[in-house]
mmCIF file of C-alpha atoms and ligand atoms in Angstrom:
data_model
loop_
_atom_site.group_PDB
_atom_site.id
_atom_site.type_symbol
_atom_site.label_atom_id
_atom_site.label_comp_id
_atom_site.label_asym_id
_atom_site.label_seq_id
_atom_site.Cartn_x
_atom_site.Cartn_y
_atom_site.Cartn_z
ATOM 1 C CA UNK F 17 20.887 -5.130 3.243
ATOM 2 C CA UNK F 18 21.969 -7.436 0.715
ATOM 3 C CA UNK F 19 19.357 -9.334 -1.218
ATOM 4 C CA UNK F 20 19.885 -12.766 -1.768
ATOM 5 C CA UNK F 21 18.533 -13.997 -5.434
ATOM 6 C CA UNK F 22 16.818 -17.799 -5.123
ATOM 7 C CA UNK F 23 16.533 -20.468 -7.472
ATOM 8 C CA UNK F 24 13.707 -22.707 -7.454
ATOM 9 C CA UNK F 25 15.797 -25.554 -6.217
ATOM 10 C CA UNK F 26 16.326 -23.522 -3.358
ATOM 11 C CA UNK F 27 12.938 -22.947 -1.409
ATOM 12 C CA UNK F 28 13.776 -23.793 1.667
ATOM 13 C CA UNK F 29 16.043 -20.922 2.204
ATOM 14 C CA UNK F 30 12.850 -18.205 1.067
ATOM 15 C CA UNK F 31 11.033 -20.451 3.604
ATOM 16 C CA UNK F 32 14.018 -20.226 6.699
ATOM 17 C CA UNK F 33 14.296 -16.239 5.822
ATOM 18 C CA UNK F 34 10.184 -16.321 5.946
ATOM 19 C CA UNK F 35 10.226 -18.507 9.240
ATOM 20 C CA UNK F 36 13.074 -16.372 11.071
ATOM 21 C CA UNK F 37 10.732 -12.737 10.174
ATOM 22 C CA UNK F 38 12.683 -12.019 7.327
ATOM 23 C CA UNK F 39 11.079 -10.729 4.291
ATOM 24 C CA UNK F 40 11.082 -12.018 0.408
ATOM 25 C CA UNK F 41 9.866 -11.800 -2.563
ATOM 26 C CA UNK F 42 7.683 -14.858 -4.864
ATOM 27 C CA UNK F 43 6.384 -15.447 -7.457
ATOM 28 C CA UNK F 44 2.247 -15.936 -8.199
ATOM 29 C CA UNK F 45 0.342 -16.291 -10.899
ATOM 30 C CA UNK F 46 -0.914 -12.955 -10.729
ATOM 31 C CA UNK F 47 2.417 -10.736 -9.544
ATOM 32 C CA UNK F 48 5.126 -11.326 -7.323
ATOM 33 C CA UNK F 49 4.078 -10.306 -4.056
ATOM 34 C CA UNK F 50 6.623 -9.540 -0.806
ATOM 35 C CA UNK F 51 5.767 -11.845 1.623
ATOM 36 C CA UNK F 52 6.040 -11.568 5.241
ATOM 37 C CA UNK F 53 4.583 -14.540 8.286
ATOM 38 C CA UNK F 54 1.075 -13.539 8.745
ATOM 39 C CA UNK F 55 0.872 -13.452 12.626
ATOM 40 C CA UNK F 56 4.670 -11.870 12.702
ATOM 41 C CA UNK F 57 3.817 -8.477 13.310
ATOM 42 C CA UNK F 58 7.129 -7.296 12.899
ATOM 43 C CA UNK F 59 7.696 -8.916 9.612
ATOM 44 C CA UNK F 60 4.661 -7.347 8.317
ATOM 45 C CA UNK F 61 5.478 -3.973 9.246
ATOM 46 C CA UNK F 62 9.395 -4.549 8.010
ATOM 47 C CA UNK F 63 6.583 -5.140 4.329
ATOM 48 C CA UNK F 64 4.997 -2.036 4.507
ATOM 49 C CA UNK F 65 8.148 -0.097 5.339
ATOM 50 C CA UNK F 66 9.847 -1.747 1.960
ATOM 51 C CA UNK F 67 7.199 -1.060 -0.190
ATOM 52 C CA UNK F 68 6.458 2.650 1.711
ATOM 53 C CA UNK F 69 2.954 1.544 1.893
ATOM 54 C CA UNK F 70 0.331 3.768 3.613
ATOM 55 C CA UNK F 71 -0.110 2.138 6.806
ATOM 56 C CA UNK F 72 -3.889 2.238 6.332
ATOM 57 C CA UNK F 73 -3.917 -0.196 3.709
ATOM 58 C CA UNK F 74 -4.359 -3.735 4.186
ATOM 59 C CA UNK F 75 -2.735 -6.684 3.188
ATOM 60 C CA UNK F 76 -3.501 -10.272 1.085
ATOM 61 C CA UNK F 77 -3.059 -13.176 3.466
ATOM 62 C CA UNK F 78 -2.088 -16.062 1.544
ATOM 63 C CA UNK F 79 -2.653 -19.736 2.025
ATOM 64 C CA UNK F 80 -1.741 -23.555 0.632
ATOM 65 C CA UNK F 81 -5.106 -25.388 2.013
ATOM 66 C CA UNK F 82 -8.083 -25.047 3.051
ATOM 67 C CA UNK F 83 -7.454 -26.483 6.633
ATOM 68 C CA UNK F 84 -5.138 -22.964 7.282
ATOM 69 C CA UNK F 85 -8.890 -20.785 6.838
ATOM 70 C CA UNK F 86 -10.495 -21.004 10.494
ATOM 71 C CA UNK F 87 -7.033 -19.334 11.696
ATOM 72 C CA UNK F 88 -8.070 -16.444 9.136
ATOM 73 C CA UNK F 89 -11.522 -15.898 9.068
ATOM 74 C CA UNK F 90 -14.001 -16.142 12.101
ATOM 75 C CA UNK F 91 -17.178 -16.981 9.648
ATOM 76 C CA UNK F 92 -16.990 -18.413 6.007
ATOM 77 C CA UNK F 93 -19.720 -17.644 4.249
ATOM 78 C CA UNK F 94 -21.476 -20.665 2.171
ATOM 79 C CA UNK F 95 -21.154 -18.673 -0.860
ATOM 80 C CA UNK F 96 -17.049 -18.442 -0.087
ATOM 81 C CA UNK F 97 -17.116 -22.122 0.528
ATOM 82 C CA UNK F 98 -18.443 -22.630 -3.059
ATOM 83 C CA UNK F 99 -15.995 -20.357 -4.459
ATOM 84 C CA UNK F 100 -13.401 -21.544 -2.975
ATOM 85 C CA UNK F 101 -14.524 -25.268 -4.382
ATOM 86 C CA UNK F 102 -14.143 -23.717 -7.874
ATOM 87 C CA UNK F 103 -11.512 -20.836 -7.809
ATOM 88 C CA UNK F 104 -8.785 -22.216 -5.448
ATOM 89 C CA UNK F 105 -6.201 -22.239 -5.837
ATOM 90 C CA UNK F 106 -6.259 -19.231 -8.090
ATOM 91 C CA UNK F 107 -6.579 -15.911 -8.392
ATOM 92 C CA UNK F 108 -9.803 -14.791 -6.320
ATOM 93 C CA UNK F 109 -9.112 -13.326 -3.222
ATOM 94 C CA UNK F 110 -12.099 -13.291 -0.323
ATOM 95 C CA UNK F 111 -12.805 -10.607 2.176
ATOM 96 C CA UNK F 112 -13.880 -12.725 5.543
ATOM 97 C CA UNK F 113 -14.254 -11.437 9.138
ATOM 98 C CA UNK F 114 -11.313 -11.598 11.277
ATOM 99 C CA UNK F 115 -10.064 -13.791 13.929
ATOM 100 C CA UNK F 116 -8.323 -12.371 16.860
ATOM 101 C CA UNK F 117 -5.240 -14.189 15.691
ATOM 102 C CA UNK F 118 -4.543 -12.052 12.827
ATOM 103 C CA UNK F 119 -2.559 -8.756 13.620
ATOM 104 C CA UNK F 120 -3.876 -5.230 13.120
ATOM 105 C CA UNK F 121 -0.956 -4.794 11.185
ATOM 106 C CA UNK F 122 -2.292 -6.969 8.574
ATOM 107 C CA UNK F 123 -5.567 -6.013 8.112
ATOM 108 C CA UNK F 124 -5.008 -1.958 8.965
ATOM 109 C CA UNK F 125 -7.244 -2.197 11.760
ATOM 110 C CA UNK F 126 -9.996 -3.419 9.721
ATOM 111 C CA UNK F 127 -12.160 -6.185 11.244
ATOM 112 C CA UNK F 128 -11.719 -7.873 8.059
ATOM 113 C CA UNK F 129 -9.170 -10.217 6.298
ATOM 114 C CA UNK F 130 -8.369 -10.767 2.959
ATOM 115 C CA UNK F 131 -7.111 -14.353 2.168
ATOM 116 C CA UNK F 132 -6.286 -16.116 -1.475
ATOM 117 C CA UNK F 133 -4.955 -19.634 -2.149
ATOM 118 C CA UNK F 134 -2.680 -18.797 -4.901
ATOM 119 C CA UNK F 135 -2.260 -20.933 -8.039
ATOM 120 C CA UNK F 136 1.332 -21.065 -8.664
ATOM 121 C CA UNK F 137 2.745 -24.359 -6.717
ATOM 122 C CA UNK F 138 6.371 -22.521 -6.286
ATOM 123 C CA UNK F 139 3.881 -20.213 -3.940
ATOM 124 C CA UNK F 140 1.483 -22.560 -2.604
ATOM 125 C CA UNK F 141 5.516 -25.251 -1.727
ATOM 126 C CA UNK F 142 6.961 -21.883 0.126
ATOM 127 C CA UNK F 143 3.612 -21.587 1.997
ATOM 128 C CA UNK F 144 3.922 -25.178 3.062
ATOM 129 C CA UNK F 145 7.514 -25.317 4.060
ATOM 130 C CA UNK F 146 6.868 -21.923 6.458
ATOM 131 C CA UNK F 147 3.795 -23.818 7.805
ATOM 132 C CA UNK F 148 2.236 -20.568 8.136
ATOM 133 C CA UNK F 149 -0.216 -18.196 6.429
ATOM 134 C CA UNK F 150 1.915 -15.473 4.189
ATOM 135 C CA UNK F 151 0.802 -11.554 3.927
ATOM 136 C CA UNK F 152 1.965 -10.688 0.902
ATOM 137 C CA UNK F 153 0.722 -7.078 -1.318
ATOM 138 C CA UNK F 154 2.166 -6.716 -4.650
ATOM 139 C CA UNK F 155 6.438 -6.702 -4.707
ATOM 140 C CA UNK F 156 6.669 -3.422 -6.046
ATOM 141 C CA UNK F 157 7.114 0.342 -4.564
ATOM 142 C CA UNK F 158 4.400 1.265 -3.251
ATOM 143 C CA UNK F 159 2.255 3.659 -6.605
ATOM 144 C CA UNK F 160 4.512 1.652 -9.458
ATOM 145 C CA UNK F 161 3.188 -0.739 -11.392
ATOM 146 C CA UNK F 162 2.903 -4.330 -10.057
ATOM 147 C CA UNK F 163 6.075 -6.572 -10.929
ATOM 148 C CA UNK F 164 5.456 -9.727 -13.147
ATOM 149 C CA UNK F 165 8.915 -10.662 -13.350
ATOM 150 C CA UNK F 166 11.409 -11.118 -10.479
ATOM 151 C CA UNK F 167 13.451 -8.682 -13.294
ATOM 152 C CA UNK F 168 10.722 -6.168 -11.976
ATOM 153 C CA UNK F 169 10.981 -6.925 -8.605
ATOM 154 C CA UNK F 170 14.442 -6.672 -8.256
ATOM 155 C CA UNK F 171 14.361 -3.165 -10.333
ATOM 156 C CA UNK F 172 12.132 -2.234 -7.226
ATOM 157 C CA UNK F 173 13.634 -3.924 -4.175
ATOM 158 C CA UNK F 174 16.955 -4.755 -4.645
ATOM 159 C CA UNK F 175 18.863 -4.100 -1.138
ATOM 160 C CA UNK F 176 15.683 -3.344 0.647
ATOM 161 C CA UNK F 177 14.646 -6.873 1.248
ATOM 162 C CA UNK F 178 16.137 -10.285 2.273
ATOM 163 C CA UNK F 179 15.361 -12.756 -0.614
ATOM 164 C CA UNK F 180 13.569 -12.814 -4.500
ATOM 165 C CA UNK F 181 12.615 -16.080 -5.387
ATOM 166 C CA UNK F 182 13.271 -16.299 -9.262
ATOM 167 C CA UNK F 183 9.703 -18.017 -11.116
ATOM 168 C CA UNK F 184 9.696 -16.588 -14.349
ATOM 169 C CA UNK F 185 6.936 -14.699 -15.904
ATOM 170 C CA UNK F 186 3.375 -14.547 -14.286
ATOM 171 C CA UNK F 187 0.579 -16.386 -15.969
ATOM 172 C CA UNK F 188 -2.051 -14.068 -15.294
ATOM 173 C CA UNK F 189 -0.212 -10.728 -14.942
ATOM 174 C CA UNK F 190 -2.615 -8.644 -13.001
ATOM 175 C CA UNK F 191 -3.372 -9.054 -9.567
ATOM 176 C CA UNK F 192 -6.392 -11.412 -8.152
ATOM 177 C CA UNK F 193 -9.865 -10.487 -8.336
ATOM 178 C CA UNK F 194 -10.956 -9.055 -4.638
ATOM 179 C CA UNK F 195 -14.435 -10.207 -3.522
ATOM 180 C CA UNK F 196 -16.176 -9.081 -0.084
ATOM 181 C CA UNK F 197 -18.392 -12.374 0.609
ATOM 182 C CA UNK F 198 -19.007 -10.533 4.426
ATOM 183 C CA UNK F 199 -21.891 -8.644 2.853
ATOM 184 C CA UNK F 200 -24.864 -10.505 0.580
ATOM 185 C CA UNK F 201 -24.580 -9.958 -2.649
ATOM 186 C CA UNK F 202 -20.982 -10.401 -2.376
ATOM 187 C CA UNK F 203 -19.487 -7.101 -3.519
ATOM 188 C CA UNK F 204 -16.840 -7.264 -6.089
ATOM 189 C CA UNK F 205 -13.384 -4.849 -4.880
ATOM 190 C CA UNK F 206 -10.845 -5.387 -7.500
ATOM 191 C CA UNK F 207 -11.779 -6.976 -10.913
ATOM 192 C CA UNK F 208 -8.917 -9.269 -11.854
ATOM 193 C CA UNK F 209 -8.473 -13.026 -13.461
ATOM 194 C CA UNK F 210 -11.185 -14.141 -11.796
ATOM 195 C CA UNK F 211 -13.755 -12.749 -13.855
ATOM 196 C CA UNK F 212 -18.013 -11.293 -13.202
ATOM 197 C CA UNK F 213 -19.012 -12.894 -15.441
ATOM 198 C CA UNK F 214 -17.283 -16.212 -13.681
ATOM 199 C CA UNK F 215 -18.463 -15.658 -9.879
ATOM 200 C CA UNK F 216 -21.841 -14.578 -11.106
ATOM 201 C CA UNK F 217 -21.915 -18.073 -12.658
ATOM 202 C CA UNK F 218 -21.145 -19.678 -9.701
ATOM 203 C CA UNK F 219 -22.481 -17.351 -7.008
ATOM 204 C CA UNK F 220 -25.536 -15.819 -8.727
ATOM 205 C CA UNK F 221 -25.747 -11.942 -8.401
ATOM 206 C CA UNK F 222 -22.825 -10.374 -7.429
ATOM 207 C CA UNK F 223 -22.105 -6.445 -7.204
ATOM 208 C CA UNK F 224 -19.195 -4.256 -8.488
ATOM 209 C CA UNK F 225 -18.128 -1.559 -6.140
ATOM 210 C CA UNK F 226 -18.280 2.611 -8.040
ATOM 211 C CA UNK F 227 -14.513 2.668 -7.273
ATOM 212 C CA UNK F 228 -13.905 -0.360 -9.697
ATOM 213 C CA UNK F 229 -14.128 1.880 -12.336
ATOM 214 C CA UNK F 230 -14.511 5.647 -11.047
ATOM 215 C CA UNK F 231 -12.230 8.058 -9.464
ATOM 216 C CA UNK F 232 -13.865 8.129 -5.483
ATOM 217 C CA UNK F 233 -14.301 11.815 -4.636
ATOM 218 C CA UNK F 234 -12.948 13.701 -1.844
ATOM 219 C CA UNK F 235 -14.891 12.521 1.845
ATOM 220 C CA UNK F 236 -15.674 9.067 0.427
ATOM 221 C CA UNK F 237 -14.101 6.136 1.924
ATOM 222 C CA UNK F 238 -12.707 2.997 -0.286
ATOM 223 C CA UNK F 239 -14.570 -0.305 0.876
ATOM 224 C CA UNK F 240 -11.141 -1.322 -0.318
ATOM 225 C CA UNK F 241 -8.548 0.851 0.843
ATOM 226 C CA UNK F 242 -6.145 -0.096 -2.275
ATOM 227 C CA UNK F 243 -8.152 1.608 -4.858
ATOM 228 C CA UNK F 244 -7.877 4.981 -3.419
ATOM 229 C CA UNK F 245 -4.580 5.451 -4.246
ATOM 230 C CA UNK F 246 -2.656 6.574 -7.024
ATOM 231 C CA UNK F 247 -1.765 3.371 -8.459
ATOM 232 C CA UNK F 248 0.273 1.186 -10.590
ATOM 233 C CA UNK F 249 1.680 4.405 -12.386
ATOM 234 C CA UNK F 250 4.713 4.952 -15.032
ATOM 235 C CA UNK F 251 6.482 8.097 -14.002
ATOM 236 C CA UNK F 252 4.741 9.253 -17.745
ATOM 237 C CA UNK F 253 2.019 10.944 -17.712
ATOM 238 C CA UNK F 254 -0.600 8.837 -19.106
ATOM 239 C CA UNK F 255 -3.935 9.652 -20.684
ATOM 240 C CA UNK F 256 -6.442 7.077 -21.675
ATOM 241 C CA UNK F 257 -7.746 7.816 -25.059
ATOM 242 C CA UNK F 258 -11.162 6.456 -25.750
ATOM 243 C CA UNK F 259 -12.320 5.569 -29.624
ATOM 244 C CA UNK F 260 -12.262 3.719 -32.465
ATOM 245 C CA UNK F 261 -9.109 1.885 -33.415
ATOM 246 C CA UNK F 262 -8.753 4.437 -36.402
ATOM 247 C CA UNK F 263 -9.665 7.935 -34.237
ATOM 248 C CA UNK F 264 -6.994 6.300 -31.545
ATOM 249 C CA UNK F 265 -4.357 5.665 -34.126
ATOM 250 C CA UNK F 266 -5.068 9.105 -35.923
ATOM 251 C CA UNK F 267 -4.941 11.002 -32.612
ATOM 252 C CA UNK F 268 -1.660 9.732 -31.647
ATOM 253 C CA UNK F 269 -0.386 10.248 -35.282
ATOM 254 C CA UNK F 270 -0.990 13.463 -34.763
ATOM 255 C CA UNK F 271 0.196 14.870 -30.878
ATOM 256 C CA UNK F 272 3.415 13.259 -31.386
ATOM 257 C CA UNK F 273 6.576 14.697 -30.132
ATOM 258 C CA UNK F 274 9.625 14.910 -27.491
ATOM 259 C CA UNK F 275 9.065 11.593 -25.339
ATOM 260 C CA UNK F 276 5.587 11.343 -26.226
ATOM 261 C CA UNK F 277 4.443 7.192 -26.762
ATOM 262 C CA UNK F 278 1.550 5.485 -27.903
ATOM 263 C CA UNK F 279 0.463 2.471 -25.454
ATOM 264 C CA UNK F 280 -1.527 0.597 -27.855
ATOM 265 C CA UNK F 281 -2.099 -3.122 -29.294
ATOM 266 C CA UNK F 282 -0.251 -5.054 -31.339
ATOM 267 C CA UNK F 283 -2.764 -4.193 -34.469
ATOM 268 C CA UNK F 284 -2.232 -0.908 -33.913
ATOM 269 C CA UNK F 285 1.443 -1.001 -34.238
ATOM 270 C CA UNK F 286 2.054 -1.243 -38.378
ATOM 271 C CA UNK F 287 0.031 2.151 -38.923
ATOM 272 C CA UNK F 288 0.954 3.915 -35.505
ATOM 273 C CA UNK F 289 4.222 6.951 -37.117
ATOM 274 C CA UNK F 290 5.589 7.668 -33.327
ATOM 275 C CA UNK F 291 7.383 5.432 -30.509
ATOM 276 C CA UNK F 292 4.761 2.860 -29.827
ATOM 277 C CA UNK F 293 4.899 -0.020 -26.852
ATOM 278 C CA UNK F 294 2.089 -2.842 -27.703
ATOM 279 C CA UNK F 295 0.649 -4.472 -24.516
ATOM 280 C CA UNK F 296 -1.416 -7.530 -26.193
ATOM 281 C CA UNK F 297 -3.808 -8.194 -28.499
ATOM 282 C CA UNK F 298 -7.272 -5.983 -28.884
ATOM 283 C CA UNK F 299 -9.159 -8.765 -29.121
ATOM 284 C CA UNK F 300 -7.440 -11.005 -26.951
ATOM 285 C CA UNK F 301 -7.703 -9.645 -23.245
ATOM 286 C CA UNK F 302 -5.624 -12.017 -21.531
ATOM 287 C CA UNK F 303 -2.749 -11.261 -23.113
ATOM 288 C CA UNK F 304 -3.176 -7.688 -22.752
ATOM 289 C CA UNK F 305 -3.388 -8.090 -18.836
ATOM 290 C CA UNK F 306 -0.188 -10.288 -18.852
ATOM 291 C CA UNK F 307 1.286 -7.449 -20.577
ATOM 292 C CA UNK F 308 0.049 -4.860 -19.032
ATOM 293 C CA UNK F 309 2.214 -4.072 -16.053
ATOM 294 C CA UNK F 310 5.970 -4.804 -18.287
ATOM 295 C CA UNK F 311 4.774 -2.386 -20.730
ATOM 296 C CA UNK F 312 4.507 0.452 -18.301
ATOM 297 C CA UNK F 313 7.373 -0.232 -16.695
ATOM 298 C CA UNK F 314 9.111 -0.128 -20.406
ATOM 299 C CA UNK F 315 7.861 3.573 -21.350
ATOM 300 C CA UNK F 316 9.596 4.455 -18.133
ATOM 301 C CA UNK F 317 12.805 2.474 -19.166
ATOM 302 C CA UNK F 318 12.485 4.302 -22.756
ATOM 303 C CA UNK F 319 11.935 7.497 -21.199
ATOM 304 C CA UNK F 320 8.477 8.211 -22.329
ATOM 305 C CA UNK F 321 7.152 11.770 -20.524
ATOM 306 C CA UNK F 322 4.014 11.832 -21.812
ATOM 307 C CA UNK F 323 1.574 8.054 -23.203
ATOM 308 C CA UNK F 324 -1.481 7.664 -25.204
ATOM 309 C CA UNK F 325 -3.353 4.294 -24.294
ATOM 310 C CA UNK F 326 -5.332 2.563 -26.459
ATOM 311 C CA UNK F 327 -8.835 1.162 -24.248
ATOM 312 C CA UNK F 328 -9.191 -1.836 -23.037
ATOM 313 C CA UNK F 329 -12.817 -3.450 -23.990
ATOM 314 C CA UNK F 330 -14.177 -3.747 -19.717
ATOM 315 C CA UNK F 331 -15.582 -7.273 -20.436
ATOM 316 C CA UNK F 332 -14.332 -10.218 -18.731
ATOM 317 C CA UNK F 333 -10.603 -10.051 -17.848
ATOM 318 C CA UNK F 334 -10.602 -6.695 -19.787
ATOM 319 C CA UNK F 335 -12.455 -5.487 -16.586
ATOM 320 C CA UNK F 336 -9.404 -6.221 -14.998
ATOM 321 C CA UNK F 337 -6.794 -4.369 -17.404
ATOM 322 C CA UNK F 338 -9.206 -1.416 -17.444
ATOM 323 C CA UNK F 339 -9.355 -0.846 -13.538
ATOM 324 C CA UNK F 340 -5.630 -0.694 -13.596
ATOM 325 C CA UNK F 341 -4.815 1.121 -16.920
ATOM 326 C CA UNK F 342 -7.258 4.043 -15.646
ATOM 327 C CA UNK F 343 -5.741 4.460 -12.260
ATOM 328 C CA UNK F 344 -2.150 4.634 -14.620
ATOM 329 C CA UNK F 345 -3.711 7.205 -16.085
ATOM 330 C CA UNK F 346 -4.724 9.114 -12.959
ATOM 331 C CA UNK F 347 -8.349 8.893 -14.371
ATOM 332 C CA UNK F 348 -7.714 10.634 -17.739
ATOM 333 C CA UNK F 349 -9.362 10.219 -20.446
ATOM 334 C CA UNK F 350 -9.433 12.174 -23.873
ATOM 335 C CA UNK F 351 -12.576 10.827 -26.154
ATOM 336 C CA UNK F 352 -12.074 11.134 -29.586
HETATM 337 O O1 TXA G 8 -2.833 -11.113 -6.849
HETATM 338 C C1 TXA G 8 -2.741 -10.514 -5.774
HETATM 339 O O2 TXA G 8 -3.716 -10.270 -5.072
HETATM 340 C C2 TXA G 8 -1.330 -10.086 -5.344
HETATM 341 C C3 TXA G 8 -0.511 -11.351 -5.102
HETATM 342 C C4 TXA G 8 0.820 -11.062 -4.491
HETATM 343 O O3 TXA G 8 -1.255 -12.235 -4.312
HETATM 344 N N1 TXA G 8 -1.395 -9.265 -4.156
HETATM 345 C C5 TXA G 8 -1.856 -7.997 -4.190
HETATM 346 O O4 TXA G 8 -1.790 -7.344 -2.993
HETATM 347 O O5 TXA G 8 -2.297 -7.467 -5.190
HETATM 348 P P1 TXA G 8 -1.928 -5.759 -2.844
HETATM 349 O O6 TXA G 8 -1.557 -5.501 -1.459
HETATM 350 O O7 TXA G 8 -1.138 -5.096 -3.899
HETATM 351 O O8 TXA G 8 -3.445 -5.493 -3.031
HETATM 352 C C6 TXA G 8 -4.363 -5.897 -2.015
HETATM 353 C C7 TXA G 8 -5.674 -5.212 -2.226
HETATM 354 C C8 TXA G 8 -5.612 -3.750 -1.858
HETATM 355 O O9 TXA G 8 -6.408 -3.011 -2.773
HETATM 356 C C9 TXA G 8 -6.209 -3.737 -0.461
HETATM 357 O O10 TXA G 8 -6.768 -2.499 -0.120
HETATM 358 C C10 TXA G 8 -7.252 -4.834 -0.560
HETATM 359 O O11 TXA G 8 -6.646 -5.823 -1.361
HETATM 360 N N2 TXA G 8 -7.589 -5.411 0.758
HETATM 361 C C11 TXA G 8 -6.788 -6.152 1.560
HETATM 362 N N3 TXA G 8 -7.438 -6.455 2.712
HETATM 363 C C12 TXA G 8 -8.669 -5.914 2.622
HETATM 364 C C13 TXA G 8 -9.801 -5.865 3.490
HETATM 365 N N4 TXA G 8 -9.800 -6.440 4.683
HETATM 366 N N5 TXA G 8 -10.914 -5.192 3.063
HETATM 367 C C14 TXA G 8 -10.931 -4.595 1.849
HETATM 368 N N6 TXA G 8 -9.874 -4.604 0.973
HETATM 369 C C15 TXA G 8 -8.763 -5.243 1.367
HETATM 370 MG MG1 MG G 9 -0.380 -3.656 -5.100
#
């Protein structure tokens, strides 16, 4: 298959390829995801096949207005319909109960649907010109790390889908925050731009499922099906190293060696004596989840075998770039 690369002038082609079943990539604020017509259920499974996505994990459905939600979700919460007043578009996704329209496919079998009104308007125009709903998971293989960049995507997907809209760099660089508003509190899946502190603001108590940030064990099931998995992962071996600035920089000074990289912060970088990839600021979160996702895809692109990352704080959008550094890391973690 030969993939055809789209220009933002262009959007009504990604929206005839999305309208005939074809498949193609866009851009978000968060990452590009592949998108596919919701209630095509071929489409959808031509998605999963691309990505070689485990079958039993469900997809994002997303959405340009409000008025598109009853043909998603069979009961909306008050508490979504306040959240949705403040966080949509955006990145906050919302778990609701299904309508019979959606496909299995979709939602794996789940009696639930996840649906998000994104932020980007290059997303929320291609929405509007397929007049449909658009499943969409992340545009990379499935177990890489998430693409930010349609560079990314294309590294991933080139020949194995029909279009990649071009939109330049995402804003937000990690994928949306994943709330379950079926259930009372709401119960918080995925940490992610969107942050606690945020819908707790707005939504009062809120609660954050064990696998946001611990490894489930074997014979317990993922209220979210995504976090189960190896995930987002270099083909380095990464370890998260957990410390004071100093201890982290001294401990990398001193296990350097053949394709071994530090994956720290810029502030580290000036005292840090081996091959070092920065991804943001220590104190500044947001960049470090922008950057996140590029800089694991560049220790694979410099050959790294074997990482050292710096820790994230796990406040606020931090949250966020910890839940997805750790699973990088395979869950772990040397203390020093
Ligand atoms: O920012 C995002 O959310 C991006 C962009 C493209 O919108 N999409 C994205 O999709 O990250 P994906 O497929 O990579 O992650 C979707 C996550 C998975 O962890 C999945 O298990 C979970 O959402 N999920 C989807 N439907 C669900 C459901 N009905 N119940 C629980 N979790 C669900
Ligand atoms: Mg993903």
């Amino acid at each position: 298959m030969t993939t055809r690369y789209i220009n933002l002038d262009e959007l009504p082609v990604a929206a005839e390829i999305l309208k005939s079943g074809g498949i193609c990539a866009i851009p978000t604020e968060t990452v590009y995801g592949l998108a596919a017509d919701a209630f095509n259920p071929g489409a959808v499974a031509a998605v999963f096949e691309a990505k070689g996505r485990p079958a039993d994990n469900p997809l994002i459905v997303h959405i340009n207005s409000r008025d598109m939600l009853p043909q998603l979700a069979a009961e909306i919460p008050p508490v979504a319909e306040k959240l949705a007043d403040l966080f949509w578009p955006g990145p906050l996704t919302m778990i609701f109960r299904k309508t019979r329209a959606v496909p299995d496919i979709v939602t794996a079998g789940l009696p639930t649907v996840a649906v998000r009104m994104p932020g980007d308007p290059v997303a929320r125009e291609i929405i509007r010109l397929c007049g449909k709903p658009l499943a969409a998971p992340s545009a990379n293989r499935s177990g890489l790390p998430s693409p930010t960049s349609a560079r990314a995507v294309a590294e991933d997907m080139d020949g194995r889908i029909d279009g990649i809209v071009g939109g330049g760099e995402c804003s937000v660089g990690v994928e949306s925050t994943v709330l379950n508003v079926t259930v009372t509190p709401p119960r918080l899946l995925r940490p992610g731009g969107i942050t606690p502190e945020m819908l707790e603001a707005a939504a009062g108590k809120i609660e954050i499922d064990k696998a946001v940030f611990s490894k489930l064990e074997a014979g317990e099931t993922a209220a979210s099906p995504g976090m189960k998995y190896r995930h987002y992962a270099p083909r380095a071996r990464l370890a998260l190293v957990e410390g004071k600035p100093a201890d982290y920089i001294n401990f990398v000074n001193e296990n350097g060696g053949d394709g071994v990289f530090a994956l720290c912060f810029d502030e580290d970088l000036p005292f840090i004596k081996i091959p070092a990839v920065s991804y943001g600021g220590r104190s500044e979160p947001a960049t470090a989840a922008r950057r996140l996702f590029s800089a694991l895809r560049e220790l694979d692109e410099r050959k790294c075998v074997r990482g050292y990352a710096a820790s994230p704080g796990r406040d606020g959008i931090a949250m966020a770039v910890y839940n997805r550094l750790i699973r990088a890391c395979a869950f772990e973690v040397i203390k020093v």
